[in-house]
Amino acid sequence: MLNNTLKEKMAKRPVFGMTIYSNFPPVIENLAYYGFDFAFIDAEHCPWEVTSLREAVLAARFAGISPLVRVTKPDMIEIRKAFEMGAEGVIVPHVKTAEDVKLCVKAGKFPPKGRRGFDMTVRSAHYGVGVNSADYIQHTFDTEMIIPMAEDFEFMDNINEILAVEGVDAINFGPADYSMSTNRPSGYDMKNSDTDEVLRSIVAAARPRASASWPRRCPPMKRRSRRLFQRV
């Protein structure tokens, strides 16, 4: 089965990656060769569908870096297809309520944890060659990641209910959209806005539930990466 390692790394240390707005395989491969842990491969703000990122996911698998795919919305089909084509984790934008998170888990987890459609003739199951279906399902439970994004004020209004949903592995904070949603746009500047305090609130709420918090770091240049804080 696919060698999914990010959860294991997160249990031991912080992990680092970058957002990639390209499906050009050498970009993904070079991230791995420079020592990053994961590639955040975007389909939300780029001119292609989720399944058009299959070459980028293959490049990540070839180079040994964890491929995380951002889909366009909480959607049963997009989330399932991202996992089936080899994504180790799925990042879901604009999650606002516990019901949104439940949909993400429903789409990404097989029964009894969700209602993900089952098929062995997909990359994530090695196309059924030499893989037992029960082992495959357990492998997805143990190693695949559901990562909702906190980028709207409604997320913070409902954060306790959201984090109470079983199956959330990490929270990705989007400061630009969050500040826009509160009518106080500050872009990615977390020094001169209240978004840094919002991030601290997310970390404080996630830590007792053993979920990771994932802040976006842009300026200054040395912080231009994404970091997943060590899980408690």
PDB file of C-alpha atoms in Angstrom:
ATOM      1  CA  MET A   1       0.000   0.000   0.000  1.00  0.00           C
ATOM      2  CA  LEU A   2       1.032   3.631  -0.273  1.00  0.00           C
ATOM      3  CA  ASN A   3       3.773   4.700   2.114  1.00  0.00           C
ATOM      4  CA  ASN A   4       1.967   7.349   4.157  1.00  0.00           C
ATOM      5  CA  THR A   5       4.326   8.793   6.780  1.00  0.00           C
ATOM      6  CA  LEU A   6       3.099  12.272   7.711  1.00  0.00           C
ATOM      7  CA  LYS A   7       0.985  11.261  10.702  1.00  0.00           C
ATOM      8  CA  GLU A   8       3.904   9.298  12.106  1.00  0.00           C
ATOM      9  CA  LYS A   9       6.241  12.262  11.667  1.00  0.00           C
ATOM     10  CA  MET A  10       3.726  14.623  13.272  1.00  0.00           C
ATOM     11  CA  ALA A  11       3.619  12.450  16.367  1.00  0.00           C
ATOM     12  CA  LYS A  12       7.353  13.024  16.828  1.00  0.00           C
ATOM     13  CA  ARG A  13       8.119  16.560  15.611  1.00  0.00           C
ATOM     14  CA  PRO A  14       6.871  19.585  13.701  1.00  0.00           C
ATOM     15  CA  VAL A  15       6.641  19.026   9.962  1.00  0.00           C
ATOM     16  CA  PHE A  16       7.155  21.511   7.144  1.00  0.00           C
ATOM     17  CA  GLY A  17       5.870  21.972   3.625  1.00  0.00           C
ATOM     18  CA  MET A  18       4.946  24.490   0.956  1.00  0.00           C
ATOM     19  CA  THR A  19       1.869  25.400  -1.026  1.00  0.00           C
ATOM     20  CA  ILE A  20       2.239  24.608  -4.720  1.00  0.00           C
ATOM     21  CA  TYR A  21       0.104  26.419  -7.284  1.00  0.00           C
ATOM     22  CA  SER A  22       1.442  24.275 -10.107  1.00  0.00           C
ATOM     23  CA  ASN A  23       0.976  20.735 -11.329  1.00  0.00           C
ATOM     24  CA  PHE A  24       4.467  20.713 -12.887  1.00  0.00           C
ATOM     25  CA  PRO A  25       6.080  17.546 -11.448  1.00  0.00           C
ATOM     26  CA  PRO A  26       9.672  18.863 -11.064  1.00  0.00           C
ATOM     27  CA  VAL A  27       8.428  21.530  -8.641  1.00  0.00           C
ATOM     28  CA  ILE A  28       6.989  18.843  -6.380  1.00  0.00           C
ATOM     29  CA  GLU A  29      10.071  16.636  -6.690  1.00  0.00           C
ATOM     30  CA  ASN A  30      12.420  19.457  -5.741  1.00  0.00           C
ATOM     31  CA  LEU A  31      10.434  20.094  -2.552  1.00  0.00           C
ATOM     32  CA  ALA A  32      11.272  16.557  -1.500  1.00  0.00           C
ATOM     33  CA  TYR A  33      14.938  16.895  -2.442  1.00  0.00           C
ATOM     34  CA  TYR A  34      15.204  20.074  -0.348  1.00  0.00           C
ATOM     35  CA  GLY A  35      13.953  18.143   2.661  1.00  0.00           C
ATOM     36  CA  PHE A  36      10.330  19.261   3.028  1.00  0.00           C
ATOM     37  CA  ASP A  37       7.866  16.846   4.575  1.00  0.00           C
ATOM     38  CA  PHE A  38       4.782  17.598   2.491  1.00  0.00           C
ATOM     39  CA  ALA A  39       3.522  19.389  -0.591  1.00  0.00           C
ATOM     40  CA  PHE A  40       0.256  21.338  -0.286  1.00  0.00           C
ATOM     41  CA  ILE A  41      -1.024  20.924  -3.863  1.00  0.00           C
ATOM     42  CA  ASP A  42      -3.809  23.355  -4.705  1.00  0.00           C
ATOM     43  CA  ALA A  43      -6.934  22.843  -6.791  1.00  0.00           C
ATOM     44  CA  GLU A  44      -9.024  25.623  -5.240  1.00  0.00           C
ATOM     45  CA  HIS A  45      -7.334  28.681  -6.750  1.00  0.00           C
ATOM     46  CA  CYS A  46      -5.831  27.058  -9.846  1.00  0.00           C
ATOM     47  CA  PRO A  47      -7.339  26.454 -13.295  1.00  0.00           C
ATOM     48  CA  TRP A  48      -7.657  22.672 -13.064  1.00  0.00           C
ATOM     49  CA  GLU A  49      -9.863  20.033 -11.532  1.00  0.00           C
ATOM     50  CA  VAL A  50      -8.787  17.883  -8.591  1.00  0.00           C
ATOM     51  CA  THR A  51      -8.086  14.856 -10.778  1.00  0.00           C
ATOM     52  CA  SER A  52      -5.870  16.970 -13.064  1.00  0.00           C
ATOM     53  CA  LEU A  53      -3.315  16.932 -10.227  1.00  0.00           C
ATOM     54  CA  ARG A  54      -2.620  13.234 -10.623  1.00  0.00           C
ATOM     55  CA  GLU A  55       0.839  13.830 -12.126  1.00  0.00           C
ATOM     56  CA  ALA A  56       1.730  16.147  -9.243  1.00  0.00           C
ATOM     57  CA  VAL A  57       0.630  13.481  -6.757  1.00  0.00           C
ATOM     58  CA  LEU A  58       2.645  10.850  -8.621  1.00  0.00           C
ATOM     59  CA  ALA A  59       5.697  13.125  -8.535  1.00  0.00           C
ATOM     60  CA  ALA A  60       5.319  13.490  -4.763  1.00  0.00           C
ATOM     61  CA  ARG A  61       5.051   9.740  -4.354  1.00  0.00           C
ATOM     62  CA  PHE A  62       8.094   9.162  -6.563  1.00  0.00           C
ATOM     63  CA  ALA A  63      10.231  11.666  -4.665  1.00  0.00           C
ATOM     64  CA  GLY A  64       9.100  10.594  -1.200  1.00  0.00           C
ATOM     65  CA  ILE A  65       7.179  13.672  -0.034  1.00  0.00           C
ATOM     66  CA  SER A  66       3.645  13.509   1.367  1.00  0.00           C
ATOM     67  CA  PRO A  67       1.067  14.846  -1.136  1.00  0.00           C
ATOM     68  CA  LEU A  68      -1.758  16.865   0.411  1.00  0.00           C
ATOM     69  CA  VAL A  69      -4.417  18.034  -2.039  1.00  0.00           C
ATOM     70  CA  ARG A  70      -6.662  21.032  -1.439  1.00  0.00           C
ATOM     71  CA  VAL A  71     -10.045  20.401  -3.037  1.00  0.00           C
ATOM     72  CA  THR A  72     -12.480  23.188  -3.915  1.00  0.00           C
ATOM     73  CA  LYS A  73     -15.132  22.609  -1.239  1.00  0.00           C
ATOM     74  CA  PRO A  74     -16.578  20.028   1.149  1.00  0.00           C
ATOM     75  CA  ASP A  75     -17.684  17.491  -1.440  1.00  0.00           C
ATOM     76  CA  MET A  76     -18.181  13.722  -1.330  1.00  0.00           C
ATOM     77  CA  ILE A  77     -16.779  13.061  -4.808  1.00  0.00           C
ATOM     78  CA  GLU A  78     -13.820  15.470  -4.828  1.00  0.00           C
ATOM     79  CA  ILE A  79     -12.534  14.265  -1.461  1.00  0.00           C
ATOM     80  CA  ARG A  80     -12.874  10.595  -2.396  1.00  0.00           C
ATOM     81  CA  LYS A  81     -11.177  11.046  -5.761  1.00  0.00           C
ATOM     82  CA  ALA A  82      -8.270  12.946  -4.193  1.00  0.00           C
ATOM     83  CA  PHE A  83      -7.611  10.039  -1.838  1.00  0.00           C
ATOM     84  CA  GLU A  84      -8.086   7.424  -4.558  1.00  0.00           C
ATOM     85  CA  MET A  85      -5.510   9.038  -6.848  1.00  0.00           C
ATOM     86  CA  GLY A  86      -2.934   8.917  -4.051  1.00  0.00           C
ATOM     87  CA  ALA A  87      -3.289  11.970  -1.810  1.00  0.00           C
ATOM     88  CA  GLU A  88      -2.098  11.307   1.717  1.00  0.00           C
ATOM     89  CA  GLY A  89      -4.306  14.076   3.060  1.00  0.00           C
ATOM     90  CA  VAL A  90      -7.148  16.242   1.798  1.00  0.00           C
ATOM     91  CA  ILE A  91      -7.390  19.910   2.742  1.00  0.00           C
ATOM     92  CA  VAL A  92     -10.920  21.311   2.581  1.00  0.00           C
ATOM     93  CA  PRO A  93     -11.467  25.092   2.273  1.00  0.00           C
ATOM     94  CA  HIS A  94     -14.183  27.229   3.843  1.00  0.00           C
ATOM     95  CA  VAL A  95     -15.393  24.767   6.448  1.00  0.00           C
ATOM     96  CA  LYS A  96     -17.758  26.707   8.688  1.00  0.00           C
ATOM     97  CA  THR A  97     -19.820  24.280  10.738  1.00  0.00           C
ATOM     98  CA  ALA A  98     -19.704  20.857  12.347  1.00  0.00           C
ATOM     99  CA  GLU A  99     -21.992  19.667   9.561  1.00  0.00           C
ATOM    100  CA  ASP A 100     -19.352  20.688   7.006  1.00  0.00           C
ATOM    101  CA  VAL A 101     -16.717  18.688   8.882  1.00  0.00           C
ATOM    102  CA  LYS A 102     -19.012  15.686   9.160  1.00  0.00           C
ATOM    103  CA  LEU A 103     -19.371  15.774   5.381  1.00  0.00           C
ATOM    104  CA  CYS A 104     -15.575  15.809   4.999  1.00  0.00           C
ATOM    105  CA  VAL A 105     -15.206  12.792   7.263  1.00  0.00           C
ATOM    106  CA  LYS A 106     -18.132  11.047   5.585  1.00  0.00           C
ATOM    107  CA  ALA A 107     -16.454  11.531   2.197  1.00  0.00           C
ATOM    108  CA  GLY A 108     -12.949  10.565   3.301  1.00  0.00           C
ATOM    109  CA  LYS A 109     -13.540   7.614   5.627  1.00  0.00           C
ATOM    110  CA  PHE A 110     -14.870   4.172   4.851  1.00  0.00           C
ATOM    111  CA  PRO A 111     -17.679   2.696   7.000  1.00  0.00           C
ATOM    112  CA  PRO A 112     -18.131   2.561   9.903  1.00  0.00           C
ATOM    113  CA  LYS A 113     -16.342   5.921  10.269  1.00  0.00           C
ATOM    114  CA  GLY A 114     -17.810   7.440   7.108  1.00  0.00           C
ATOM    115  CA  ARG A 115     -19.503   6.611   3.814  1.00  0.00           C
ATOM    116  CA  ARG A 116     -16.637   6.773   1.339  1.00  0.00           C
ATOM    117  CA  GLY A 117     -17.333   4.761  -1.766  1.00  0.00           C
ATOM    118  CA  PHE A 118     -15.241   1.604  -1.969  1.00  0.00           C
ATOM    119  CA  ASP A 119     -13.201   0.413  -4.944  1.00  0.00           C
ATOM    120  CA  MET A 120      -9.968  -1.538  -5.067  1.00  0.00           C
ATOM    121  CA  THR A 121      -9.079  -0.615  -8.667  1.00  0.00           C
ATOM    122  CA  VAL A 122      -7.531   2.704  -7.600  1.00  0.00           C
ATOM    123  CA  ARG A 123      -3.971   3.868  -6.901  1.00  0.00           C
ATOM    124  CA  SER A 124      -4.495   4.160  -3.140  1.00  0.00           C
ATOM    125  CA  ALA A 125      -5.306   0.409  -3.072  1.00  0.00           C
ATOM    126  CA  HIS A 126      -2.491  -0.579  -5.462  1.00  0.00           C
ATOM    127  CA  TYR A 127      -5.267  -1.389  -7.939  1.00  0.00           C
ATOM    128  CA  GLY A 128      -6.137  -4.412  -5.829  1.00  0.00           C
ATOM    129  CA  VAL A 129      -2.878  -6.218  -6.576  1.00  0.00           C
ATOM    130  CA  GLY A 130      -1.577  -8.064  -3.517  1.00  0.00           C
ATOM    131  CA  VAL A 131      -3.732  -6.011  -1.150  1.00  0.00           C
ATOM    132  CA  ASN A 132      -6.386  -7.320   1.179  1.00  0.00           C
ATOM    133  CA  SER A 133      -9.469  -5.086   1.306  1.00  0.00           C
ATOM    134  CA  ALA A 134      -9.669  -5.125   5.109  1.00  0.00           C
ATOM    135  CA  ASP A 135      -5.988  -4.173   5.391  1.00  0.00           C
ATOM    136  CA  TYR A 136      -6.479  -1.392   2.855  1.00  0.00           C
ATOM    137  CA  ILE A 137      -9.375   0.092   4.800  1.00  0.00           C
ATOM    138  CA  GLN A 138      -7.440  -0.051   8.062  1.00  0.00           C
ATOM    139  CA  HIS A 139      -4.429   1.554   6.367  1.00  0.00           C
ATOM    140  CA  THR A 140      -6.578   4.509   5.299  1.00  0.00           C
ATOM    141  CA  PHE A 141      -7.905   4.884   8.846  1.00  0.00           C
ATOM    142  CA  ASP A 142      -4.391   4.840  10.273  1.00  0.00           C
ATOM    143  CA  THR A 143      -2.540   7.049   7.810  1.00  0.00           C
ATOM    144  CA  GLU A 144      -4.792   9.287   5.693  1.00  0.00           C
ATOM    145  CA  MET A 145      -5.623  12.799   6.895  1.00  0.00           C
ATOM    146  CA  ILE A 146      -8.712  15.009   6.863  1.00  0.00           C
ATOM    147  CA  ILE A 147      -7.701  18.689   7.199  1.00  0.00           C
ATOM    148  CA  PRO A 148     -10.474  21.330   7.282  1.00  0.00           C
ATOM    149  CA  MET A 149      -9.520  24.975   6.845  1.00  0.00           C
ATOM    150  CA  ALA A 150     -10.323  27.687   9.387  1.00  0.00           C
ATOM    151  CA  GLU A 151     -10.683  30.725   7.155  1.00  0.00           C
ATOM    152  CA  ASP A 152     -14.075  32.170   8.072  1.00  0.00           C
ATOM    153  CA  PHE A 153     -15.371  33.760  11.264  1.00  0.00           C
ATOM    154  CA  GLU A 154     -18.086  31.088  11.367  1.00  0.00           C
ATOM    155  CA  PHE A 155     -15.398  28.459  11.972  1.00  0.00           C
ATOM    156  CA  MET A 156     -14.359  30.217  15.161  1.00  0.00           C
ATOM    157  CA  ASP A 157     -17.983  30.665  16.203  1.00  0.00           C
ATOM    158  CA  ASN A 158     -18.388  26.892  15.958  1.00  0.00           C
ATOM    159  CA  ILE A 159     -14.881  25.701  16.811  1.00  0.00           C
ATOM    160  CA  ASN A 160     -15.796  23.517  19.792  1.00  0.00           C
ATOM    161  CA  GLU A 161     -18.489  21.685  17.830  1.00  0.00           C
ATOM    162  CA  ILE A 162     -16.164  21.333  14.837  1.00  0.00           C
ATOM    163  CA  LEU A 163     -13.297  19.871  16.856  1.00  0.00           C
ATOM    164  CA  ALA A 164     -15.685  17.470  18.569  1.00  0.00           C
ATOM    165  CA  VAL A 165     -16.231  15.700  15.245  1.00  0.00           C
ATOM    166  CA  GLU A 166     -14.323  12.408  15.151  1.00  0.00           C
ATOM    167  CA  GLY A 167     -11.886  12.098  12.279  1.00  0.00           C
ATOM    168  CA  VAL A 168     -10.235  15.541  12.075  1.00  0.00           C
ATOM    169  CA  ASP A 169      -6.450  15.227  11.952  1.00  0.00           C
ATOM    170  CA  ALA A 170      -5.346  18.859  11.617  1.00  0.00           C
ATOM    171  CA  ILE A 171      -6.688  22.379  11.159  1.00  0.00           C
ATOM    172  CA  ASN A 172      -5.280  24.652   8.448  1.00  0.00           C
ATOM    173  CA  PHE A 173      -5.600  28.345   9.286  1.00  0.00           C
ATOM    174  CA  GLY A 174      -6.048  30.792   6.410  1.00  0.00           C
ATOM    175  CA  PRO A 175      -5.430  34.306   7.797  1.00  0.00           C
ATOM    176  CA  ALA A 176      -6.166  36.197   4.579  1.00  0.00           C
ATOM    177  CA  ASP A 177      -9.657  34.834   4.033  1.00  0.00           C
ATOM    178  CA  TYR A 178     -10.347  34.901   7.755  1.00  0.00           C
ATOM    179  CA  SER A 179      -9.561  38.602   7.991  1.00  0.00           C
ATOM    180  CA  MET A 180     -11.676  39.231   4.880  1.00  0.00           C
ATOM    181  CA  SER A 181     -14.622  37.445   6.485  1.00  0.00           C
ATOM    182  CA  THR A 182     -14.481  39.833   9.452  1.00  0.00           C
ATOM    183  CA  ASN A 183     -14.308  42.910   7.192  1.00  0.00           C
ATOM    184  CA  ARG A 184     -10.806  43.680   8.483  1.00  0.00           C
ATOM    185  CA  PRO A 185      -8.645  42.514   5.565  1.00  0.00           C
ATOM    186  CA  SER A 186      -4.972  42.144   6.460  1.00  0.00           C
ATOM    187  CA  GLY A 187      -3.768  39.626   3.885  1.00  0.00           C
ATOM    188  CA  TYR A 188      -1.148  37.304   5.319  1.00  0.00           C
ATOM    189  CA  ASP A 189       0.136  39.874   7.801  1.00  0.00           C
ATOM    190  CA  MET A 190      -0.218  38.198  11.180  1.00  0.00           C
ATOM    191  CA  LYS A 191       1.889  40.731  13.080  1.00  0.00           C
ATOM    192  CA  ASN A 192      -0.337  43.751  12.676  1.00  0.00           C
ATOM    193  CA  SER A 193      -3.761  42.153  12.885  1.00  0.00           C
ATOM    194  CA  ASP A 194      -5.803  39.997  15.244  1.00  0.00           C
ATOM    195  CA  THR A 195      -5.238  36.876  13.158  1.00  0.00           C
ATOM    196  CA  ASP A 196      -2.277  35.819  15.296  1.00  0.00           C
ATOM    197  CA  GLU A 197      -4.566  35.727  18.330  1.00  0.00           C
ATOM    198  CA  VAL A 198      -7.113  33.716  16.339  1.00  0.00           C
ATOM    199  CA  LEU A 199      -4.389  31.194  15.517  1.00  0.00           C
ATOM    200  CA  ARG A 200      -3.475  30.959  19.185  1.00  0.00           C
ATOM    201  CA  SER A 201      -7.119  30.238  19.967  1.00  0.00           C
ATOM    202  CA  ILE A 202      -7.187  27.448  17.384  1.00  0.00           C
ATOM    203  CA  VAL A 203      -4.026  25.892  18.822  1.00  0.00           C
ATOM    204  CA  ALA A 204      -5.431  26.070  22.366  1.00  0.00           C
ATOM    205  CA  ALA A 205      -8.697  24.447  21.288  1.00  0.00           C
ATOM    206  CA  ALA A 206      -7.048  21.749  19.140  1.00  0.00           C
ATOM    207  CA  ARG A 207      -4.341  20.663  21.577  1.00  0.00           C
ATOM    208  CA  PRO A 208      -6.579  18.849  24.114  1.00  0.00           C
ATOM    209  CA  ARG A 209      -8.134  16.916  21.245  1.00  0.00           C
ATOM    210  CA  ALA A 210      -4.719  15.853  19.867  1.00  0.00           C
ATOM    211  CA  SER A 211      -5.352  17.634  16.579  1.00  0.00           C
ATOM    212  CA  ALA A 212      -2.566  19.537  14.848  1.00  0.00           C
ATOM    213  CA  SER A 213      -2.766  23.252  14.082  1.00  0.00           C
ATOM    214  CA  TRP A 214      -1.445  24.464  10.775  1.00  0.00           C
ATOM    215  CA  PRO A 215      -0.648  28.164  10.428  1.00  0.00           C
ATOM    216  CA  ARG A 216       0.259  29.840   7.181  1.00  0.00           C
ATOM    217  CA  ARG A 217       3.569  31.671   7.257  1.00  0.00           C
ATOM    218  CA  CYS A 218       4.397  34.082   4.436  1.00  0.00           C
ATOM    219  CA  PRO A 219       6.410  37.247   5.198  1.00  0.00           C
ATOM    220  CA  PRO A 220       9.183  37.514   6.145  1.00  0.00           C
ATOM    221  CA  MET A 221      10.906  35.313   3.578  1.00  0.00           C
ATOM    222  CA  LYS A 222      12.428  32.903   6.111  1.00  0.00           C
ATOM    223  CA  ARG A 223       8.920  32.066   7.332  1.00  0.00           C
ATOM    224  CA  ARG A 224       7.553  31.425   3.853  1.00  0.00           C
ATOM    225  CA  SER A 225       6.495  27.858   4.531  1.00  0.00           C
ATOM    226  CA  ARG A 226       3.682  25.988   6.189  1.00  0.00           C
ATOM    227  CA  ARG A 227       4.174  24.302   9.514  1.00  0.00           C
ATOM    228  CA  LEU A 228       2.193  21.654  11.276  1.00  0.00           C
ATOM    229  CA  PHE A 229       2.696  21.970  15.018  1.00  0.00           C
ATOM    230  CA  GLN A 230       3.594  18.790  16.828  1.00  0.00           C
ATOM    231  CA  ARG A 231       0.538  16.831  17.882  1.00  0.00           C
ATOM    232  CA  VAL A 232       0.027  16.421  21.585  1.00  0.00           C
TER     233      VAL A 232
END
